């Protein structure tokens, strides 16, 4: 087996172990141990990066197939969560980030580059980097929005149940949500700008759907941030906008890429 495969298997095993630790700790009544959650996740991320490098970097350019990019987003989500845990109580998101990253690895290893290899010329690498960072941070924001919705619902019922007892207060959760949206919107803005600057035609036939949907998602998040600043939007309004914007973004890349690669057999 190659180093890419070995490191991928190791990453999958470590993510699985880390996920089991997260779930077992959240079943308890006390605050989870940061070290026991973050250390195996960090080791898994290192192995994941090695496997991603071997998969995506080819002599002819960068492999940008659906599963390779999904796995990169998974790894970036884990990295963002691990970094955020140094400043905020984000450990709970590992219960989503670790399993997602683990599930992308077998798909990535079984995928073949085919025609999805793109030469890293004309700033394509910069555009791809900021696009992946934006997708990852906004995915974290979407997960945060779901948890805020559950927490808010339980508060209105007058009873906090399960792992929600270990979460920060809903006001802190909402603050963390908007912090993630701000960062994601900035990264998305840079991704769109570099796309227009470096790529020949973002409205070419095979890119127009991605471009239009990405711009729509940017507008949705911009309206939400403006509403938060001007009118104090929060709660269900913030959750609806967050999930709607991320849903459009998700369809914009992954949905269209799925159609192109597996139905139309194009890239």
PDB file of C-alpha atoms in Angstrom:
ATOM      1  CA  UNK A   1       0.000   0.000   0.000  1.00  0.00           C
ATOM      2  CA  UNK A   2       1.106   3.552  -0.706  1.00  0.00           C
ATOM      3  CA  UNK A   3       1.652   6.235   1.925  1.00  0.00           C
ATOM      4  CA  UNK A   4      -1.521   7.950   0.705  1.00  0.00           C
ATOM      5  CA  UNK A   5      -3.639   4.874   1.415  1.00  0.00           C
ATOM      6  CA  UNK A   6      -1.931   4.050   4.720  1.00  0.00           C
ATOM      7  CA  UNK A   7      -2.317   7.597   6.022  1.00  0.00           C
ATOM      8  CA  UNK A   8      -5.939   7.643   4.817  1.00  0.00           C
ATOM      9  CA  UNK A   9      -6.744   4.446   6.706  1.00  0.00           C
ATOM     10  CA  UNK A  10      -4.979   5.791   9.789  1.00  0.00           C
ATOM     11  CA  UNK A  11      -6.948   9.037   9.569  1.00  0.00           C
ATOM     12  CA  UNK A  12     -10.232   7.132   9.226  1.00  0.00           C
ATOM     13  CA  UNK A  13      -9.413   4.976  12.271  1.00  0.00           C
ATOM     14  CA  UNK A  14      -8.356   7.968  14.377  1.00  0.00           C
ATOM     15  CA  UNK A  15     -11.434   9.995  13.409  1.00  0.00           C
ATOM     16  CA  UNK A  16     -13.605   7.025  14.334  1.00  0.00           C
ATOM     17  CA  UNK A  17     -11.848   6.727  17.702  1.00  0.00           C
ATOM     18  CA  UNK A  18     -12.162  10.458  18.304  1.00  0.00           C
ATOM     19  CA  UNK A  19     -15.884  10.351  17.398  1.00  0.00           C
ATOM     20  CA  UNK A  20     -16.508   7.516  19.857  1.00  0.00           C
ATOM     21  CA  UNK A  21     -14.711   9.462  22.587  1.00  0.00           C
ATOM     22  CA  UNK A  22     -16.821  12.558  21.876  1.00  0.00           C
ATOM     23  CA  UNK A  23     -20.098  10.620  21.958  1.00  0.00           C
ATOM     24  CA  UNK A  24     -19.142   8.697  25.120  1.00  0.00           C
ATOM     25  CA  UNK A  25     -18.158  11.885  26.950  1.00  0.00           C
ATOM     26  CA  UNK A  26     -21.303  13.702  25.918  1.00  0.00           C
ATOM     27  CA  UNK A  27     -23.365  10.930  27.505  1.00  0.00           C
ATOM     28  CA  UNK A  28     -21.888  11.879  30.862  1.00  0.00           C
ATOM     29  CA  UNK A  29     -23.062  14.576  33.209  1.00  0.00           C
ATOM     30  CA  UNK A  30     -19.817  16.556  33.468  1.00  0.00           C
ATOM     31  CA  UNK A  31     -18.013  18.835  31.025  1.00  0.00           C
ATOM     32  CA  UNK A  32     -16.068  16.772  28.458  1.00  0.00           C
ATOM     33  CA  UNK A  33     -12.280  16.614  28.681  1.00  0.00           C
ATOM     34  CA  UNK A  34     -10.746  18.819  25.991  1.00  0.00           C
ATOM     35  CA  UNK A  35      -7.545  16.796  25.724  1.00  0.00           C
ATOM     36  CA  UNK A  36      -9.257  13.470  25.174  1.00  0.00           C
ATOM     37  CA  UNK A  37     -11.341  15.002  22.361  1.00  0.00           C
ATOM     38  CA  UNK A  38      -8.752  17.182  20.659  1.00  0.00           C
ATOM     39  CA  UNK A  39      -5.605  15.004  20.752  1.00  0.00           C
ATOM     40  CA  UNK A  40      -6.903  12.044  18.675  1.00  0.00           C
ATOM     41  CA  UNK A  41      -8.633  14.504  16.367  1.00  0.00           C
ATOM     42  CA  UNK A  42      -5.372  16.384  15.817  1.00  0.00           C
ATOM     43  CA  UNK A  43      -3.530  13.145  15.012  1.00  0.00           C
ATOM     44  CA  UNK A  44      -6.316  12.173  12.610  1.00  0.00           C
ATOM     45  CA  UNK A  45      -6.068  15.555  10.900  1.00  0.00           C
ATOM     46  CA  UNK A  46      -2.316  15.176  10.378  1.00  0.00           C
ATOM     47  CA  UNK A  47      -2.793  11.767   8.756  1.00  0.00           C
ATOM     48  CA  UNK A  48      -5.695  13.153   6.711  1.00  0.00           C
ATOM     49  CA  UNK A  49      -3.539  15.997   5.345  1.00  0.00           C
ATOM     50  CA  UNK A  50      -0.857  13.513   4.245  1.00  0.00           C
ATOM     51  CA  UNK A  51      -3.464  11.414   2.453  1.00  0.00           C
ATOM     52  CA  UNK A  52      -5.048  14.492   0.847  1.00  0.00           C
ATOM     53  CA  UNK A  53      -1.690  15.681  -0.443  1.00  0.00           C
ATOM     54  CA  UNK A  54      -1.007  12.332  -2.078  1.00  0.00           C
ATOM     55  CA  UNK A  55      -4.493  12.268  -3.605  1.00  0.00           C
ATOM     56  CA  UNK A  56      -4.926  15.832  -4.809  1.00  0.00           C
ATOM     57  CA  UNK A  57      -1.447  16.892  -5.880  1.00  0.00           C
ATOM     58  CA  UNK A  58      -0.526  15.227  -9.176  1.00  0.00           C
ATOM     59  CA  UNK A  59       2.250  15.910 -11.718  1.00  0.00           C
ATOM     60  CA  UNK A  60      -0.358  17.453 -14.032  1.00  0.00           C
ATOM     61  CA  UNK A  61      -2.039  19.710 -11.487  1.00  0.00           C
ATOM     62  CA  UNK A  62      -4.595  19.597  -8.706  1.00  0.00           C
ATOM     63  CA  UNK A  63      -7.242  16.852  -8.529  1.00  0.00           C
ATOM     64  CA  UNK A  64     -10.504  18.729  -7.922  1.00  0.00           C
ATOM     65  CA  UNK A  65     -13.030  15.910  -8.132  1.00  0.00           C
ATOM     66  CA  UNK A  66     -16.160  15.876  -5.983  1.00  0.00           C
ATOM     67  CA  UNK A  67     -14.875  13.452  -3.333  1.00  0.00           C
ATOM     68  CA  UNK A  68     -11.398  14.987  -3.151  1.00  0.00           C
ATOM     69  CA  UNK A  69     -12.855  18.448  -2.547  1.00  0.00           C
ATOM     70  CA  UNK A  70     -15.416  17.066  -0.054  1.00  0.00           C
ATOM     71  CA  UNK A  71     -12.596  15.422   1.886  1.00  0.00           C
ATOM     72  CA  UNK A  72     -10.618  18.662   1.815  1.00  0.00           C
ATOM     73  CA  UNK A  73     -13.642  20.513   3.192  1.00  0.00           C
ATOM     74  CA  UNK A  74     -13.930  17.854   5.910  1.00  0.00           C
ATOM     75  CA  UNK A  75     -10.298  18.264   6.912  1.00  0.00           C
ATOM     76  CA  UNK A  76     -10.601  22.053   6.851  1.00  0.00           C
ATOM     77  CA  UNK A  77     -13.697  21.886   9.063  1.00  0.00           C
ATOM     78  CA  UNK A  78     -11.762  19.824  11.594  1.00  0.00           C
ATOM     79  CA  UNK A  79      -8.845  22.260  11.454  1.00  0.00           C
ATOM     80  CA  UNK A  80     -11.167  25.245  11.935  1.00  0.00           C
ATOM     81  CA  UNK A  81     -12.917  23.586  14.873  1.00  0.00           C
ATOM     82  CA  UNK A  82      -9.645  22.597  16.541  1.00  0.00           C
ATOM     83  CA  UNK A  83      -8.330  26.147  16.151  1.00  0.00           C
ATOM     84  CA  UNK A  84     -11.608  27.634  17.411  1.00  0.00           C
ATOM     85  CA  UNK A  85     -11.505  25.421  20.490  1.00  0.00           C
ATOM     86  CA  UNK A  86      -8.515  27.439  21.684  1.00  0.00           C
ATOM     87  CA  UNK A  87     -10.766  30.507  21.995  1.00  0.00           C
ATOM     88  CA  UNK A  88     -14.332  29.221  22.258  1.00  0.00           C
ATOM     89  CA  UNK A  89     -16.124  26.133  23.663  1.00  0.00           C
ATOM     90  CA  UNK A  90     -16.469  24.509  20.229  1.00  0.00           C
ATOM     91  CA  UNK A  91     -15.708  20.924  21.289  1.00  0.00           C
ATOM     92  CA  UNK A  92     -19.266  19.773  20.636  1.00  0.00           C
ATOM     93  CA  UNK A  93     -18.956  20.463  16.882  1.00  0.00           C
ATOM     94  CA  UNK A  94     -16.381  17.667  16.748  1.00  0.00           C
ATOM     95  CA  UNK A  95     -19.335  15.290  17.088  1.00  0.00           C
ATOM     96  CA  UNK A  96     -20.246  16.425  13.547  1.00  0.00           C
ATOM     97  CA  UNK A  97     -16.833  17.332  12.103  1.00  0.00           C
ATOM     98  CA  UNK A  98     -15.027  14.084  12.980  1.00  0.00           C
ATOM     99  CA  UNK A  99     -17.596  11.652  11.490  1.00  0.00           C
ATOM    100  CA  UNK A 100     -18.023  13.781   8.355  1.00  0.00           C
ATOM    101  CA  UNK A 101     -14.269  13.945   7.759  1.00  0.00           C
ATOM    102  CA  UNK A 102     -13.989  10.191   8.346  1.00  0.00           C
ATOM    103  CA  UNK A 103     -16.755   9.361   5.851  1.00  0.00           C
ATOM    104  CA  UNK A 104     -15.117  11.394   3.094  1.00  0.00           C
ATOM    105  CA  UNK A 105     -11.838   9.464   3.257  1.00  0.00           C
ATOM    106  CA  UNK A 106     -12.913   6.115   1.715  1.00  0.00           C
ATOM    107  CA  UNK A 107     -14.703   7.986  -1.087  1.00  0.00           C
ATOM    108  CA  UNK A 108     -11.591  10.064  -1.710  1.00  0.00           C
ATOM    109  CA  UNK A 109      -9.269   7.036  -1.784  1.00  0.00           C
ATOM    110  CA  UNK A 110     -11.542   5.107  -4.170  1.00  0.00           C
ATOM    111  CA  UNK A 111     -11.939   8.070  -6.522  1.00  0.00           C
ATOM    112  CA  UNK A 112      -9.656   8.426  -9.556  1.00  0.00           C
ATOM    113  CA  UNK A 113      -8.462  11.807 -10.866  1.00  0.00           C
ATOM    114  CA  UNK A 114      -9.677  11.244 -14.451  1.00  0.00           C
ATOM    115  CA  UNK A 115     -10.354  14.554 -16.190  1.00  0.00           C
ATOM    116  CA  UNK A 116     -10.794  16.546 -12.970  1.00  0.00           C
ATOM    117  CA  UNK A 117      -7.121  17.506 -12.741  1.00  0.00           C
ATOM    118  CA  UNK A 118      -6.637  21.251 -13.132  1.00  0.00           C
ATOM    119  CA  UNK A 119      -3.258  22.977 -13.624  1.00  0.00           C
ATOM    120  CA  UNK A 120      -2.450  25.412 -10.838  1.00  0.00           C
ATOM    121  CA  UNK A 121      -2.076  28.386 -13.130  1.00  0.00           C
ATOM    122  CA  UNK A 122      -3.506  31.908 -13.249  1.00  0.00           C
ATOM    123  CA  UNK A 123      -4.239  31.995  -9.521  1.00  0.00           C
ATOM    124  CA  UNK A 124      -6.535  28.962  -9.548  1.00  0.00           C
ATOM    125  CA  UNK A 125      -4.888  27.717  -6.360  1.00  0.00           C
ATOM    126  CA  UNK A 126      -5.761  30.935  -4.512  1.00  0.00           C
ATOM    127  CA  UNK A 127      -9.379  30.772  -5.653  1.00  0.00           C
ATOM    128  CA  UNK A 128      -9.695  27.096  -4.675  1.00  0.00           C
ATOM    129  CA  UNK A 129      -8.091  27.706  -1.267  1.00  0.00           C
ATOM    130  CA  UNK A 130     -10.441  30.511  -0.272  1.00  0.00           C
ATOM    131  CA  UNK A 131     -13.459  28.662  -1.684  1.00  0.00           C
ATOM    132  CA  UNK A 132     -12.716  25.618   0.472  1.00  0.00           C
ATOM    133  CA  UNK A 133     -12.083  27.783   3.532  1.00  0.00           C
ATOM    134  CA  UNK A 134     -15.392  29.602   2.977  1.00  0.00           C
ATOM    135  CA  UNK A 135     -17.364  26.362   2.503  1.00  0.00           C
ATOM    136  CA  UNK A 136     -15.807  24.892   5.647  1.00  0.00           C
ATOM    137  CA  UNK A 137     -16.441  27.858   7.940  1.00  0.00           C
ATOM    138  CA  UNK A 138     -20.006  28.285   6.685  1.00  0.00           C
ATOM    139  CA  UNK A 139     -20.599  24.548   7.171  1.00  0.00           C
ATOM    140  CA  UNK A 140     -19.595  25.034  10.800  1.00  0.00           C
ATOM    141  CA  UNK A 141     -21.992  27.984  10.983  1.00  0.00           C
ATOM    142  CA  UNK A 142     -24.801  25.805   9.606  1.00  0.00           C
ATOM    143  CA  UNK A 143     -24.102  23.133  12.227  1.00  0.00           C
ATOM    144  CA  UNK A 144     -24.068  25.845  14.887  1.00  0.00           C
ATOM    145  CA  UNK A 145     -27.431  27.131  13.633  1.00  0.00           C
ATOM    146  CA  UNK A 146     -28.990  23.681  13.968  1.00  0.00           C
ATOM    147  CA  UNK A 147     -27.748  23.384  17.550  1.00  0.00           C
ATOM    148  CA  UNK A 148     -29.008  26.879  18.405  1.00  0.00           C
ATOM    149  CA  UNK A 149     -32.418  25.888  17.042  1.00  0.00           C
ATOM    150  CA  UNK A 150     -32.502  22.732  19.199  1.00  0.00           C
ATOM    151  CA  UNK A 151     -31.313  24.646  22.257  1.00  0.00           C
ATOM    152  CA  UNK A 152     -33.885  27.393  21.725  1.00  0.00           C
ATOM    153  CA  UNK A 153     -36.667  24.831  21.304  1.00  0.00           C
ATOM    154  CA  UNK A 154     -35.722  23.039  24.513  1.00  0.00           C
ATOM    155  CA  UNK A 155     -35.548  26.321  26.412  1.00  0.00           C
ATOM    156  CA  UNK A 156     -39.078  27.191  25.301  1.00  0.00           C
ATOM    157  CA  UNK A 157     -40.213  23.778  26.537  1.00  0.00           C
ATOM    158  CA  UNK A 158     -38.630  24.604  29.886  1.00  0.00           C
ATOM    159  CA  UNK A 159     -36.322  21.588  29.959  1.00  0.00           C
ATOM    160  CA  UNK A 160     -32.770  21.214  28.626  1.00  0.00           C
ATOM    161  CA  UNK A 161     -32.050  17.571  27.833  1.00  0.00           C
ATOM    162  CA  UNK A 162     -29.117  15.396  26.800  1.00  0.00           C
ATOM    163  CA  UNK A 163     -25.843  16.936  25.685  1.00  0.00           C
ATOM    164  CA  UNK A 164     -27.519  20.337  25.413  1.00  0.00           C
ATOM    165  CA  UNK A 165     -26.944  20.642  29.167  1.00  0.00           C
ATOM    166  CA  UNK A 166     -23.224  20.899  28.450  1.00  0.00           C
ATOM    167  CA  UNK A 167     -23.553  23.649  25.848  1.00  0.00           C
ATOM    168  CA  UNK A 168     -22.886  27.353  26.487  1.00  0.00           C
ATOM    169  CA  UNK A 169     -25.934  29.622  27.016  1.00  0.00           C
ATOM    170  CA  UNK A 170     -27.966  30.340  23.883  1.00  0.00           C
ATOM    171  CA  UNK A 171     -26.724  33.954  23.785  1.00  0.00           C
ATOM    172  CA  UNK A 172     -23.121  32.719  23.610  1.00  0.00           C
ATOM    173  CA  UNK A 173     -24.085  30.151  20.970  1.00  0.00           C
ATOM    174  CA  UNK A 174     -25.654  32.884  18.835  1.00  0.00           C
ATOM    175  CA  UNK A 175     -22.574  35.069  19.220  1.00  0.00           C
ATOM    176  CA  UNK A 176     -20.396  32.173  18.061  1.00  0.00           C
ATOM    177  CA  UNK A 177     -22.794  31.610  15.146  1.00  0.00           C
ATOM    178  CA  UNK A 178     -22.454  35.169  13.871  1.00  0.00           C
ATOM    179  CA  UNK A 179     -18.693  35.127  14.360  1.00  0.00           C
ATOM    180  CA  UNK A 180     -18.514  32.089  12.086  1.00  0.00           C
ATOM    181  CA  UNK A 181     -20.824  33.741   9.528  1.00  0.00           C
ATOM    182  CA  UNK A 182     -18.696  36.901   9.460  1.00  0.00           C
ATOM    183  CA  UNK A 183     -15.530  34.911   8.871  1.00  0.00           C
ATOM    184  CA  UNK A 184     -17.242  32.733   6.254  1.00  0.00           C
ATOM    185  CA  UNK A 185     -18.676  35.742   4.405  1.00  0.00           C
ATOM    186  CA  UNK A 186     -15.263  37.429   4.273  1.00  0.00           C
ATOM    187  CA  UNK A 187     -13.656  34.253   2.934  1.00  0.00           C
ATOM    188  CA  UNK A 188     -16.483  33.809   0.414  1.00  0.00           C
ATOM    189  CA  UNK A 189     -16.016  37.396  -0.755  1.00  0.00           C
ATOM    190  CA  UNK A 190     -12.316  36.763  -1.355  1.00  0.00           C
ATOM    191  CA  UNK A 191     -13.112  33.493  -3.149  1.00  0.00           C
ATOM    192  CA  UNK A 192     -15.575  35.239  -5.483  1.00  0.00           C
ATOM    193  CA  UNK A 193     -13.172  38.139  -6.102  1.00  0.00           C
ATOM    194  CA  UNK A 194     -10.234  35.852  -6.920  1.00  0.00           C
ATOM    195  CA  UNK A 195     -12.504  33.816  -9.191  1.00  0.00           C
ATOM    196  CA  UNK A 196     -13.465  36.886 -11.214  1.00  0.00           C
ATOM    197  CA  UNK A 197      -9.863  38.104 -11.256  1.00  0.00           C
ATOM    198  CA  UNK A 198      -8.018  34.898 -12.099  1.00  0.00           C
ATOM    199  CA  UNK A 199     -10.466  32.761 -14.066  1.00  0.00           C
ATOM    200  CA  UNK A 200     -11.187  33.579 -17.687  1.00  0.00           C
ATOM    201  CA  UNK A 201     -14.987  33.402 -17.517  1.00  0.00           C
ATOM    202  CA  UNK A 202     -16.913  32.507 -14.383  1.00  0.00           C
ATOM    203  CA  UNK A 203     -20.118  32.548 -16.450  1.00  0.00           C
ATOM    204  CA  UNK A 204     -18.947  29.885 -18.895  1.00  0.00           C
ATOM    205  CA  UNK A 205     -21.464  27.101 -19.475  1.00  0.00           C
ATOM    206  CA  UNK A 206     -19.873  24.645 -17.027  1.00  0.00           C
ATOM    207  CA  UNK A 207     -19.398  27.326 -14.314  1.00  0.00           C
ATOM    208  CA  UNK A 208     -22.439  29.581 -14.582  1.00  0.00           C
ATOM    209  CA  UNK A 209     -24.607  27.546 -12.179  1.00  0.00           C
ATOM    210  CA  UNK A 210     -21.873  27.515  -9.528  1.00  0.00           C
ATOM    211  CA  UNK A 211     -21.226  31.231  -9.950  1.00  0.00           C
ATOM    212  CA  UNK A 212     -24.875  32.286  -9.793  1.00  0.00           C
ATOM    213  CA  UNK A 213     -25.694  30.111  -6.772  1.00  0.00           C
ATOM    214  CA  UNK A 214     -22.544  31.238  -4.958  1.00  0.00           C
ATOM    215  CA  UNK A 215     -23.496  34.882  -5.544  1.00  0.00           C
ATOM    216  CA  UNK A 216     -27.010  34.176  -4.255  1.00  0.00           C
ATOM    217  CA  UNK A 217     -25.563  32.570  -1.124  1.00  0.00           C
ATOM    218  CA  UNK A 218     -23.291  35.597  -0.623  1.00  0.00           C
ATOM    219  CA  UNK A 219     -26.320  37.912  -0.835  1.00  0.00           C
ATOM    220  CA  UNK A 220     -28.269  35.783   1.672  1.00  0.00           C
ATOM    221  CA  UNK A 221     -25.459  35.946   4.224  1.00  0.00           C
ATOM    222  CA  UNK A 222     -24.942  39.671   3.547  1.00  0.00           C
ATOM    223  CA  UNK A 223     -28.645  40.356   4.225  1.00  0.00           C
ATOM    224  CA  UNK A 224     -28.441  38.335   7.446  1.00  0.00           C
ATOM    225  CA  UNK A 225     -25.387  40.248   8.696  1.00  0.00           C
ATOM    226  CA  UNK A 226     -26.990  43.563   7.780  1.00  0.00           C
ATOM    227  CA  UNK A 227     -30.201  42.546   9.547  1.00  0.00           C
ATOM    228  CA  UNK A 228     -28.226  41.541  12.608  1.00  0.00           C
ATOM    229  CA  UNK A 229     -26.420  44.894  12.685  1.00  0.00           C
ATOM    230  CA  UNK A 230     -29.376  47.147  11.850  1.00  0.00           C
ATOM    231  CA  UNK A 231     -32.358  45.311  13.320  1.00  0.00           C
ATOM    232  CA  UNK A 232     -30.826  42.887  15.809  1.00  0.00           C
ATOM    233  CA  UNK A 233     -31.941  39.731  13.992  1.00  0.00           C
ATOM    234  CA  UNK A 234     -31.452  36.573  16.001  1.00  0.00           C
ATOM    235  CA  UNK A 235     -33.176  33.303  16.834  1.00  0.00           C
ATOM    236  CA  UNK A 236     -35.220  31.637  14.134  1.00  0.00           C
ATOM    237  CA  UNK A 237     -34.653  34.402  11.583  1.00  0.00           C
ATOM    238  CA  UNK A 238     -30.887  33.980  11.859  1.00  0.00           C
ATOM    239  CA  UNK A 239     -31.201  30.210  11.696  1.00  0.00           C
ATOM    240  CA  UNK A 240     -33.394  30.283   8.562  1.00  0.00           C
ATOM    241  CA  UNK A 241     -31.031  32.649   6.742  1.00  0.00           C
ATOM    242  CA  UNK A 242     -27.967  30.637   7.761  1.00  0.00           C
ATOM    243  CA  UNK A 243     -29.359  27.298   6.636  1.00  0.00           C
ATOM    244  CA  UNK A 244     -30.826  28.793   3.453  1.00  0.00           C
ATOM    245  CA  UNK A 245     -27.530  30.425   2.502  1.00  0.00           C
ATOM    246  CA  UNK A 246     -25.516  27.307   3.194  1.00  0.00           C
ATOM    247  CA  UNK A 247     -28.045  25.154   1.344  1.00  0.00           C
ATOM    248  CA  UNK A 248     -27.690  27.317  -1.767  1.00  0.00           C
ATOM    249  CA  UNK A 249     -23.905  27.188  -1.437  1.00  0.00           C
ATOM    250  CA  UNK A 250     -23.997  23.419  -1.036  1.00  0.00           C
ATOM    251  CA  UNK A 251     -26.082  22.950  -4.164  1.00  0.00           C
ATOM    252  CA  UNK A 252     -23.905  25.482  -5.965  1.00  0.00           C
ATOM    253  CA  UNK A 253     -20.818  23.342  -5.781  1.00  0.00           C
ATOM    254  CA  UNK A 254     -21.505  19.823  -4.598  1.00  0.00           C
ATOM    255  CA  UNK A 255     -24.895  19.429  -6.244  1.00  0.00           C
ATOM    256  CA  UNK A 256     -23.750  20.761  -9.592  1.00  0.00           C
ATOM    257  CA  UNK A 257     -20.465  18.860  -9.388  1.00  0.00           C
ATOM    258  CA  UNK A 258     -22.377  15.643  -8.727  1.00  0.00           C
ATOM    259  CA  UNK A 259     -24.441  16.200 -11.867  1.00  0.00           C
ATOM    260  CA  UNK A 260     -21.396  17.082 -13.956  1.00  0.00           C
ATOM    261  CA  UNK A 261     -19.241  14.147 -12.848  1.00  0.00           C
ATOM    262  CA  UNK A 262     -21.720  11.314 -12.461  1.00  0.00           C
ATOM    263  CA  UNK A 263     -24.592  12.171 -14.787  1.00  0.00           C
ATOM    264  CA  UNK A 264     -23.069  14.252 -17.572  1.00  0.00           C
ATOM    265  CA  UNK A 265     -19.542  12.779 -17.112  1.00  0.00           C
ATOM    266  CA  UNK A 266     -17.961  16.202 -17.376  1.00  0.00           C
ATOM    267  CA  UNK A 267     -15.778  18.279 -15.085  1.00  0.00           C
TER     268      UNK A 267
END
